[in-house]
PDB file of C-alpha atoms in Angstrom:
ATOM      1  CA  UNK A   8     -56.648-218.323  29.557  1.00  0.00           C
ATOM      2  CA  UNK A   9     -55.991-221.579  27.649  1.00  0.00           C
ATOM      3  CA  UNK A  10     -52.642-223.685  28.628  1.00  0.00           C
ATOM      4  CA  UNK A  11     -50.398-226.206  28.030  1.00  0.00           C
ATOM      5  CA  UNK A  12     -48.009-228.527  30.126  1.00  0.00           C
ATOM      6  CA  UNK A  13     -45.280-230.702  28.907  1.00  0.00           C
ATOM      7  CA  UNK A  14     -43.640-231.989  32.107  1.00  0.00           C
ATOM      8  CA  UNK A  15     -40.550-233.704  30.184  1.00  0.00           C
ATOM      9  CA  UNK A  16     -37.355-231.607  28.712  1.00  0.00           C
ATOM     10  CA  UNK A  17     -36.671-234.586  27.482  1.00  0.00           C
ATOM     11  CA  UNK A  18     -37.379-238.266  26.518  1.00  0.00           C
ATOM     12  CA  UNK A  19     -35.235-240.996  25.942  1.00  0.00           C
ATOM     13  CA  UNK A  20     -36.103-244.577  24.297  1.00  0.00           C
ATOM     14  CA  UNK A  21     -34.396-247.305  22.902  1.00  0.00           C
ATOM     15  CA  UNK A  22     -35.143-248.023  19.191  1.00  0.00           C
ATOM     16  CA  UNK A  23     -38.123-250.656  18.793  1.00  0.00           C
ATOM     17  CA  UNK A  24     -39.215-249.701  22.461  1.00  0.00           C
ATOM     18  CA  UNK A  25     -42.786-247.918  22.723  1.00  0.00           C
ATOM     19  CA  UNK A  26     -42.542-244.320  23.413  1.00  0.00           C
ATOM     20  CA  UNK A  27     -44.727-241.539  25.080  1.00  0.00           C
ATOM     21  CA  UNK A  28     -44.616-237.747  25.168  1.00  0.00           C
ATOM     22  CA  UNK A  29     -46.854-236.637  27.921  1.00  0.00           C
ATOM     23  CA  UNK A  30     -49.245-233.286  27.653  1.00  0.00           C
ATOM     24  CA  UNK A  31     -51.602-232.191  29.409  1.00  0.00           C
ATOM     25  CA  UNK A  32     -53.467-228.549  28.901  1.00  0.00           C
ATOM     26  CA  UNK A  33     -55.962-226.041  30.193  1.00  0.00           C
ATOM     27  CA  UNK A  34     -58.843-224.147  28.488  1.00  0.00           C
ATOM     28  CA  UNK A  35     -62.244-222.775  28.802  1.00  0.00           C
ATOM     29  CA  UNK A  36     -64.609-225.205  26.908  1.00  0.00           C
ATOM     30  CA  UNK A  37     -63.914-228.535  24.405  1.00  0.00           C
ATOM     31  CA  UNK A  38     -60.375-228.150  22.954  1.00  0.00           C
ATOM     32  CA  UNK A  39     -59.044-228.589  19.763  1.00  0.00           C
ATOM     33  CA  UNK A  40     -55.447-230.124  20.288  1.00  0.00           C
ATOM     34  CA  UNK A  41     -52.299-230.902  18.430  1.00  0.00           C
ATOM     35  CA  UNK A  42     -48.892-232.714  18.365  1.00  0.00           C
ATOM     36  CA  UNK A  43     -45.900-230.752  16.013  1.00  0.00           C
ATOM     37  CA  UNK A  44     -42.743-231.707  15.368  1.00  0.00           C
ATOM     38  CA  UNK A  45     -39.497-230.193  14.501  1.00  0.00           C
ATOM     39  CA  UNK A  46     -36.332-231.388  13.436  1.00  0.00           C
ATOM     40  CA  UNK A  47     -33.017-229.942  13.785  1.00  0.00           C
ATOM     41  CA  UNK A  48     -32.328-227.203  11.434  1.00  0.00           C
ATOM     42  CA  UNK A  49     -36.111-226.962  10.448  1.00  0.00           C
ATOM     43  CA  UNK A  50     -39.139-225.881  10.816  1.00  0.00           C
ATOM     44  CA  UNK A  51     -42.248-227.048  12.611  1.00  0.00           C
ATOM     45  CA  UNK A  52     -44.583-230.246  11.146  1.00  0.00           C
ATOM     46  CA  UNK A  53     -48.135-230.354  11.601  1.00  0.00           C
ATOM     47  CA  UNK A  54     -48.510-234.473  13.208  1.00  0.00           C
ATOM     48  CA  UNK A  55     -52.068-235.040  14.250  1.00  0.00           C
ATOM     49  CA  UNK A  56     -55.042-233.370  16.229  1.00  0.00           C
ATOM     50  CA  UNK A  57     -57.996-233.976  18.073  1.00  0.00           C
ATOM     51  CA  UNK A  58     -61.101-231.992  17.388  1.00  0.00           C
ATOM     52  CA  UNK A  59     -64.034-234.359  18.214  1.00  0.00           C
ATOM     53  CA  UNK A  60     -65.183-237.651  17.907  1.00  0.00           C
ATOM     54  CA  UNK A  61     -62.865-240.669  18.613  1.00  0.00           C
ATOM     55  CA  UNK A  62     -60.538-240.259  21.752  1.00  0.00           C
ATOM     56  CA  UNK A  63     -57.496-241.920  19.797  1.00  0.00           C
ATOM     57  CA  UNK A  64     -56.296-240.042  17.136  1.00  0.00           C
ATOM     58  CA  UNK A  65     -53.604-241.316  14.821  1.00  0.00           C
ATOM     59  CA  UNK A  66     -50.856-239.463  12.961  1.00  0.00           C
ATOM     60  CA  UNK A  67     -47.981-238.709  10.575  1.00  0.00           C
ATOM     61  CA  UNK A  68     -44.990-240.955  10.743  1.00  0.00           C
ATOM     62  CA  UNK A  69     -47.039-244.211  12.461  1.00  0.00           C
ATOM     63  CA  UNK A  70     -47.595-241.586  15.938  1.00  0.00           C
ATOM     64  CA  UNK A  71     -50.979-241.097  17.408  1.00  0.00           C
ATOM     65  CA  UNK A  72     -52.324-239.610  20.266  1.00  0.00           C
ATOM     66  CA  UNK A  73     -54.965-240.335  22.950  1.00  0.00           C
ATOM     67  CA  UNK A  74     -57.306-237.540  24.305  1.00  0.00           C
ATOM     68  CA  UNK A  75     -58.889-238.378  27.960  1.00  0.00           C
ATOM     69  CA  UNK A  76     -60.905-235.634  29.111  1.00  0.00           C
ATOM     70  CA  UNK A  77     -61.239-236.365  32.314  1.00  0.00           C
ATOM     71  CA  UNK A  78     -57.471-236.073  33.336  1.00  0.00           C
ATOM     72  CA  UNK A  79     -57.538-233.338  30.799  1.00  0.00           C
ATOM     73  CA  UNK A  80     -54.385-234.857  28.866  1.00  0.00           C
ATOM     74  CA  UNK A  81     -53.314-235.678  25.218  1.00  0.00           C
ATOM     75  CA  UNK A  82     -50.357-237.711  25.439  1.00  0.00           C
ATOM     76  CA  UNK A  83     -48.089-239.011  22.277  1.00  0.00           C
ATOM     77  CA  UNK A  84     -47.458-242.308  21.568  1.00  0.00           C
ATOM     78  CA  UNK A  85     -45.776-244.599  19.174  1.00  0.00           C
ATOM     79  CA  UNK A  86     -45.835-248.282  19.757  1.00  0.00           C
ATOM     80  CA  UNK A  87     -41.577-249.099  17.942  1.00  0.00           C
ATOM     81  CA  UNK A  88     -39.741-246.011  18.120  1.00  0.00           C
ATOM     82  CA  UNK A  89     -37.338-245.401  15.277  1.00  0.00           C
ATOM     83  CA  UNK A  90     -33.873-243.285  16.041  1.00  0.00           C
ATOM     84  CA  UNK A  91     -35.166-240.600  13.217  1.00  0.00           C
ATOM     85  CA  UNK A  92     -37.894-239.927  15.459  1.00  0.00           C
ATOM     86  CA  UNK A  93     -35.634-237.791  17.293  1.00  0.00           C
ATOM     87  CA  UNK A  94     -36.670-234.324  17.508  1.00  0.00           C
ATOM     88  CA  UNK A  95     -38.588-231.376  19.421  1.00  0.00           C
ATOM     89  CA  UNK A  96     -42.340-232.218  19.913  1.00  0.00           C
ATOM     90  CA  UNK A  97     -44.724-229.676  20.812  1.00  0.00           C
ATOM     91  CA  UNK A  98     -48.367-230.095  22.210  1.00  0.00           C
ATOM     92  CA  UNK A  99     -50.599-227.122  21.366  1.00  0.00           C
ATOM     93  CA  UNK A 100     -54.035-226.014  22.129  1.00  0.00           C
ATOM     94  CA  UNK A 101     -57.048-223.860  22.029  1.00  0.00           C
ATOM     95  CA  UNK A 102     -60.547-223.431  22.763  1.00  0.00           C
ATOM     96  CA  UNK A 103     -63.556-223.627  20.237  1.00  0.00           C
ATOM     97  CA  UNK A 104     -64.427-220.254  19.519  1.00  0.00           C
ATOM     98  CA  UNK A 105     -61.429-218.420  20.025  1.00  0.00           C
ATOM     99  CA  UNK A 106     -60.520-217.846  16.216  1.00  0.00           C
ATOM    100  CA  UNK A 107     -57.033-219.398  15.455  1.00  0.00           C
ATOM    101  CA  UNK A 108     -54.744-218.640  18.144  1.00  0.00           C
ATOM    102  CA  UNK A 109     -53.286-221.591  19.250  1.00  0.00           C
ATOM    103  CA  UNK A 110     -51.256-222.260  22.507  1.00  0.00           C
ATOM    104  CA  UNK A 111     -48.077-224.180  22.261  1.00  0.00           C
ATOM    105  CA  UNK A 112     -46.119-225.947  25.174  1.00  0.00           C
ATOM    106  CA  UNK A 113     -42.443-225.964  26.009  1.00  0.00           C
ATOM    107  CA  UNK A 114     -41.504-229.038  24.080  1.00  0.00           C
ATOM    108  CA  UNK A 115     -40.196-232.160  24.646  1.00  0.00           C
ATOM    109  CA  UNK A 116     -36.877-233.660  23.200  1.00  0.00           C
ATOM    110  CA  UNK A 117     -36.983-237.005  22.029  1.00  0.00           C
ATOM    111  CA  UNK A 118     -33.872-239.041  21.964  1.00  0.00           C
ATOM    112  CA  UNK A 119     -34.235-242.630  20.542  1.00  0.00           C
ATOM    113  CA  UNK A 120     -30.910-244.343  20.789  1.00  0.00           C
ATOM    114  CA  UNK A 121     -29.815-247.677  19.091  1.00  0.00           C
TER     115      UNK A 121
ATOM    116  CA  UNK B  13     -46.430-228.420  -1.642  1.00  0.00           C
ATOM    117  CA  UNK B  14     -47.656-225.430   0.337  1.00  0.00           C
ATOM    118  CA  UNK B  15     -45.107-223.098   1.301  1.00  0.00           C
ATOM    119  CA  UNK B  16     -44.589-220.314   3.874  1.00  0.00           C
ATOM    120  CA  UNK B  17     -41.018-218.610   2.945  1.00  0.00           C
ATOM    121  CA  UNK B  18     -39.132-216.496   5.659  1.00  0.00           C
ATOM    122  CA  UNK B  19     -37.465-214.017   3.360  1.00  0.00           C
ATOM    123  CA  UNK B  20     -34.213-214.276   5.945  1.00  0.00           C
ATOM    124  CA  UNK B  21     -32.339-217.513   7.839  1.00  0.00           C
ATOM    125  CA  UNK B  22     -29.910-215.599   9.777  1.00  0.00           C
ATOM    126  CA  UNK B  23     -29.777-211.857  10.701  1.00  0.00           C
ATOM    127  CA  UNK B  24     -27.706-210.232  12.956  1.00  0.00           C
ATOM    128  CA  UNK B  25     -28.584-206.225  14.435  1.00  0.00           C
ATOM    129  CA  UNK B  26     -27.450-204.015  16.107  1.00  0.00           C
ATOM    130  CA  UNK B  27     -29.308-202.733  19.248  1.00  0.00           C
ATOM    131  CA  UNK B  28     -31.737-200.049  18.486  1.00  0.00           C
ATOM    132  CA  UNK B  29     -31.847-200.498  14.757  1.00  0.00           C
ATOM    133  CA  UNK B  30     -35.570-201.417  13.540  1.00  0.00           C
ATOM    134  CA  UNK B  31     -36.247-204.739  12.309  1.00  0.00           C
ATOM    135  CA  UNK B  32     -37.978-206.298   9.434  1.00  0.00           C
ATOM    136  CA  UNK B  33     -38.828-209.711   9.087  1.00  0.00           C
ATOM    137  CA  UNK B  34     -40.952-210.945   6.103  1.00  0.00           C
ATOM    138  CA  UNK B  35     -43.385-214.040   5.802  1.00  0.00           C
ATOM    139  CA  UNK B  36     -44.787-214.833   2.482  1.00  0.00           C
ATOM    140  CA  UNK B  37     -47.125-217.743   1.875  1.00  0.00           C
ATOM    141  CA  UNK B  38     -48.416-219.180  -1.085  1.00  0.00           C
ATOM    142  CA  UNK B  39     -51.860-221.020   0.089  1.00  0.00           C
ATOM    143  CA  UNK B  40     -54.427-218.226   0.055  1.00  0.00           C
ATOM    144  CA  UNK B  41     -54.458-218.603   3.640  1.00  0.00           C
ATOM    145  CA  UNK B  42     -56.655-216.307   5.331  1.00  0.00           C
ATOM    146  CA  UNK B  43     -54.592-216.798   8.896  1.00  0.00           C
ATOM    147  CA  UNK B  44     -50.886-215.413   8.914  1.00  0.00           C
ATOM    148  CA  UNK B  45     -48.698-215.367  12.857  1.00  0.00           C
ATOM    149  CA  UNK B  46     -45.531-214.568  14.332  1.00  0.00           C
ATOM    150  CA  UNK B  47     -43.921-216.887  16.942  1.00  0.00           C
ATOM    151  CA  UNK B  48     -40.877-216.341  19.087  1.00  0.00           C
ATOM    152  CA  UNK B  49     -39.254-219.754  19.867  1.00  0.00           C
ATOM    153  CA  UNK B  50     -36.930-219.424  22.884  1.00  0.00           C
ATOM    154  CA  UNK B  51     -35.148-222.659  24.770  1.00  0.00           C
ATOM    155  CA  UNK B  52     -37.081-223.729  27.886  1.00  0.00           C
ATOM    156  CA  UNK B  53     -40.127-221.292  26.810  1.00  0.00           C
ATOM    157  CA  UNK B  54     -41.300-222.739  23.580  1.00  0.00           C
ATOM    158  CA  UNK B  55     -42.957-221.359  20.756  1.00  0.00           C
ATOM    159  CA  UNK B  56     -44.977-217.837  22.333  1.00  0.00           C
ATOM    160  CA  UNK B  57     -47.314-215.763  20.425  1.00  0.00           C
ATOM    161  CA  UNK B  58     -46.298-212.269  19.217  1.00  0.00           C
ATOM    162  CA  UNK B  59     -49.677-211.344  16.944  1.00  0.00           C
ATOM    163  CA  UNK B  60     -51.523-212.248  14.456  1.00  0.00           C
ATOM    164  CA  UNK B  61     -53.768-211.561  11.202  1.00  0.00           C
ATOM    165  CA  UNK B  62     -57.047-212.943  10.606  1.00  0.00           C
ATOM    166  CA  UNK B  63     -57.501-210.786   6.945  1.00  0.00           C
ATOM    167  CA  UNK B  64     -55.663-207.860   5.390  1.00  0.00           C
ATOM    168  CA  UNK B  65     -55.169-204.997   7.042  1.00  0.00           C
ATOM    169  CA  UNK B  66     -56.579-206.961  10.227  1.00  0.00           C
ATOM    170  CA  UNK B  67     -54.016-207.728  13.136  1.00  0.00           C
ATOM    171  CA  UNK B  68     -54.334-208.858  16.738  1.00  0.00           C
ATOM    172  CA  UNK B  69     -51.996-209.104  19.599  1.00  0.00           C
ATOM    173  CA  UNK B  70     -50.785-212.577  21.174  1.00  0.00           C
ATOM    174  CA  UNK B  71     -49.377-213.000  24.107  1.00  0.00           C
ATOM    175  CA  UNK B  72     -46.120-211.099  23.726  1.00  0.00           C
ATOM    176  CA  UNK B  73     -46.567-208.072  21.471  1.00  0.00           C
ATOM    177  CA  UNK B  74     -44.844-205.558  23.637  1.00  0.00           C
ATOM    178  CA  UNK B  75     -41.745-204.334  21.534  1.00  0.00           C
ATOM    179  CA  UNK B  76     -43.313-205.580  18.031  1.00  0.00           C
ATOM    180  CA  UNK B  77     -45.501-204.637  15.460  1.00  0.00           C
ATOM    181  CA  UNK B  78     -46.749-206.298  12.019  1.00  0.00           C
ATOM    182  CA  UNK B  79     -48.362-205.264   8.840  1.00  0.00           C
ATOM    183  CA  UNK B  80     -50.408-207.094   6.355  1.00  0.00           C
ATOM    184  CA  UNK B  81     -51.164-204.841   3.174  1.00  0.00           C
ATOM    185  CA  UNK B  82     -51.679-207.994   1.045  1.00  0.00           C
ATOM    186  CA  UNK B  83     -52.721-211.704   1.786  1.00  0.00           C
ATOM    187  CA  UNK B  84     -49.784-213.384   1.151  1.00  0.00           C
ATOM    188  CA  UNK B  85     -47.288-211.039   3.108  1.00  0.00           C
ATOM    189  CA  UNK B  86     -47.073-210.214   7.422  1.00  0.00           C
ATOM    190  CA  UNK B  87     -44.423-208.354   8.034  1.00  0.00           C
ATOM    191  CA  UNK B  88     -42.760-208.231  11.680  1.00  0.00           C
ATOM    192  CA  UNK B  89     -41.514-205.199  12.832  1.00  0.00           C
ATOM    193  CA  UNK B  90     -39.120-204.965  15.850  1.00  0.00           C
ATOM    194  CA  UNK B  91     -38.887-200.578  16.023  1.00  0.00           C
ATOM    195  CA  UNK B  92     -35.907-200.365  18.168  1.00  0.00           C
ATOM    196  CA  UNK B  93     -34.569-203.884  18.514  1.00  0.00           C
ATOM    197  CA  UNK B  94     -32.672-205.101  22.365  1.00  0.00           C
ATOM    198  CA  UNK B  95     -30.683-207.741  23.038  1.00  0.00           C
ATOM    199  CA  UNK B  96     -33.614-209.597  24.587  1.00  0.00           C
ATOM    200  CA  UNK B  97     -35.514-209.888  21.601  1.00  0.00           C
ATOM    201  CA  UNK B  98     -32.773-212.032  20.453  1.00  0.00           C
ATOM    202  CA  UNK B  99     -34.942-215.624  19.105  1.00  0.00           C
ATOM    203  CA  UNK B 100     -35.780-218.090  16.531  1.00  0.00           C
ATOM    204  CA  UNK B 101     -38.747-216.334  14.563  1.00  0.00           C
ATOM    205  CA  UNK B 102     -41.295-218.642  13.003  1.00  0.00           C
ATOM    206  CA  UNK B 103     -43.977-217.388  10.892  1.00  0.00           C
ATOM    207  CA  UNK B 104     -46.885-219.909   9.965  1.00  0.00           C
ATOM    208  CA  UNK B 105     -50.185-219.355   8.331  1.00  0.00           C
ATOM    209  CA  UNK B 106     -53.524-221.578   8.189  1.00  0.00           C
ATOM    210  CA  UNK B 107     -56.896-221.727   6.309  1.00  0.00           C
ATOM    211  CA  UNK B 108     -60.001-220.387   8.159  1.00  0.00           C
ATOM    212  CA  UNK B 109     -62.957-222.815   8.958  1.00  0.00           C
ATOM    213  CA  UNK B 110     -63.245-225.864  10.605  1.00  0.00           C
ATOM    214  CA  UNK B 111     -61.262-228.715   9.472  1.00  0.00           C
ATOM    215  CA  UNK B 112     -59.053-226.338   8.547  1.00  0.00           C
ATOM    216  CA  UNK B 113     -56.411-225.312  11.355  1.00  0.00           C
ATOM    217  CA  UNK B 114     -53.166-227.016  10.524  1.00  0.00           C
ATOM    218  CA  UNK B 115     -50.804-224.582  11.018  1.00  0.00           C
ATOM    219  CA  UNK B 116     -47.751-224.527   8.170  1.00  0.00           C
ATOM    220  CA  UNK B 117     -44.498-223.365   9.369  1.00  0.00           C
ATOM    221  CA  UNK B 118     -41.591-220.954   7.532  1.00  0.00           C
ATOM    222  CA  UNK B 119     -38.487-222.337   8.689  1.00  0.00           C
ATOM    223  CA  UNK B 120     -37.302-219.611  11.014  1.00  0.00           C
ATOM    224  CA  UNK B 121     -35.406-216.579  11.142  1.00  0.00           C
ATOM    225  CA  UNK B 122     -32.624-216.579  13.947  1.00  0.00           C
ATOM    226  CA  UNK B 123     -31.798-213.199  14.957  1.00  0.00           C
ATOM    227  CA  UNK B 124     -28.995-211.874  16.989  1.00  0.00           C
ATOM    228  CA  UNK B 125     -29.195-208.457  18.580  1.00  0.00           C
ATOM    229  CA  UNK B 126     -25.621-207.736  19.302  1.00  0.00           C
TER     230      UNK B 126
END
């Protein structure tokens, strides 16, 4: 069975600080993995993934997202964090192979104060 | 701009009445789900449609069932709805293939099951 772990309920981070939403996951074989977002009152936003290739993937909205195999994590990052980066973030995964079902986490708030 | 259209915001039932939520996407995508987005759980896996007529369960189908008689439309059924299927809905959809697995997001359907 394929998993993921988001260890935060929530984040906070001063605006123009660097941020980081931790994730780390679970699954049979290489992983395809992905950072959503959603904002209040709507629905989820596709942000980046990781299929192959380079380790450091970058994003939507300046974000982007390391993949380290070893420690089997895919943490978020953004180096200046803006207050309308506030929202839910959600890591997701699944396994090559396994048609489209993907995996989501519990989410992470992000709270980026002035 | 792709869009996948919830045909409801808001709904409130009454226990044991059955339950119809409707997706509709515009994309031609092959891939249709259903999420269940509860606080502190995150976003969980009801089923799923890979193709017309062609369904699969997730991780939490007991109490639900869906119908896809045409591409664009999956239909979530809830036969004899409780007060603990009360939930943000989210349908998305996605292409098939690889390259392809951005998920697109309706923006949810809360129901209350009074």
């Amino acid at each position: 069975a394929q998993s993921v772990a988001q260890p935060e309920d929530q984040v906070n981070v001063a605006e123009g600080n660097p941020l980081t939403v931790k994730c780390t996951y679970s699954v049979s074989g290489n992983p395809y993995l992905f950072w959503y977002v959603q904002y209040p009152n709507r629905g989820l936003q596709f942000l980046l993934k990781y299929i192959t290739g380079d380790n450091l993937v970058k994003g939507s909205y300046g974000f982007e997202a390391e993949f380290n195999k070893s420690q089997t994590s895919f943490h978020l990052k953004k180096p200046s964090a803006l207050v309308s980066d506030s929202a839910l973030y959600f890591c997701a995964v699944r396994a090559t192979g396994t048609a489209s079902k993907l995996t989501f986490g519990t989410g992470t708030r992000l709270q980026v104060t002035l | 701009d792709v869009k996948v259209t919830q045909s409801s915001r808001y709904l409130v039932k009454r226990t044991g009445e059955k339950v119809f939520l409707e997706c509709v996407q515009d994309m031609d995508h092959e891939n249709m789900f259903w999420y269940r987005q509860d606080p502190g759980l995150g976003l969980r896996l009801i089923y799923f449609s890979y193709d017309v007529k062609m369904k699969e369960k997730g991780d939490i189908p007991e109490g639900y069932s869906v119908s896809r008689e045409k591409k664009e439309r999956f239909s979530l059924i809830l036969e004899s709805a409780s007060t603990n299927q009360t939930s943000m809905y989210l349908c998305a959809s996605s292409g098939a293939g690889q390259g392809l697995e951005k998920l697109f997001f309706g923006s949810g359907t809360q129901l209350s099951v009074l």
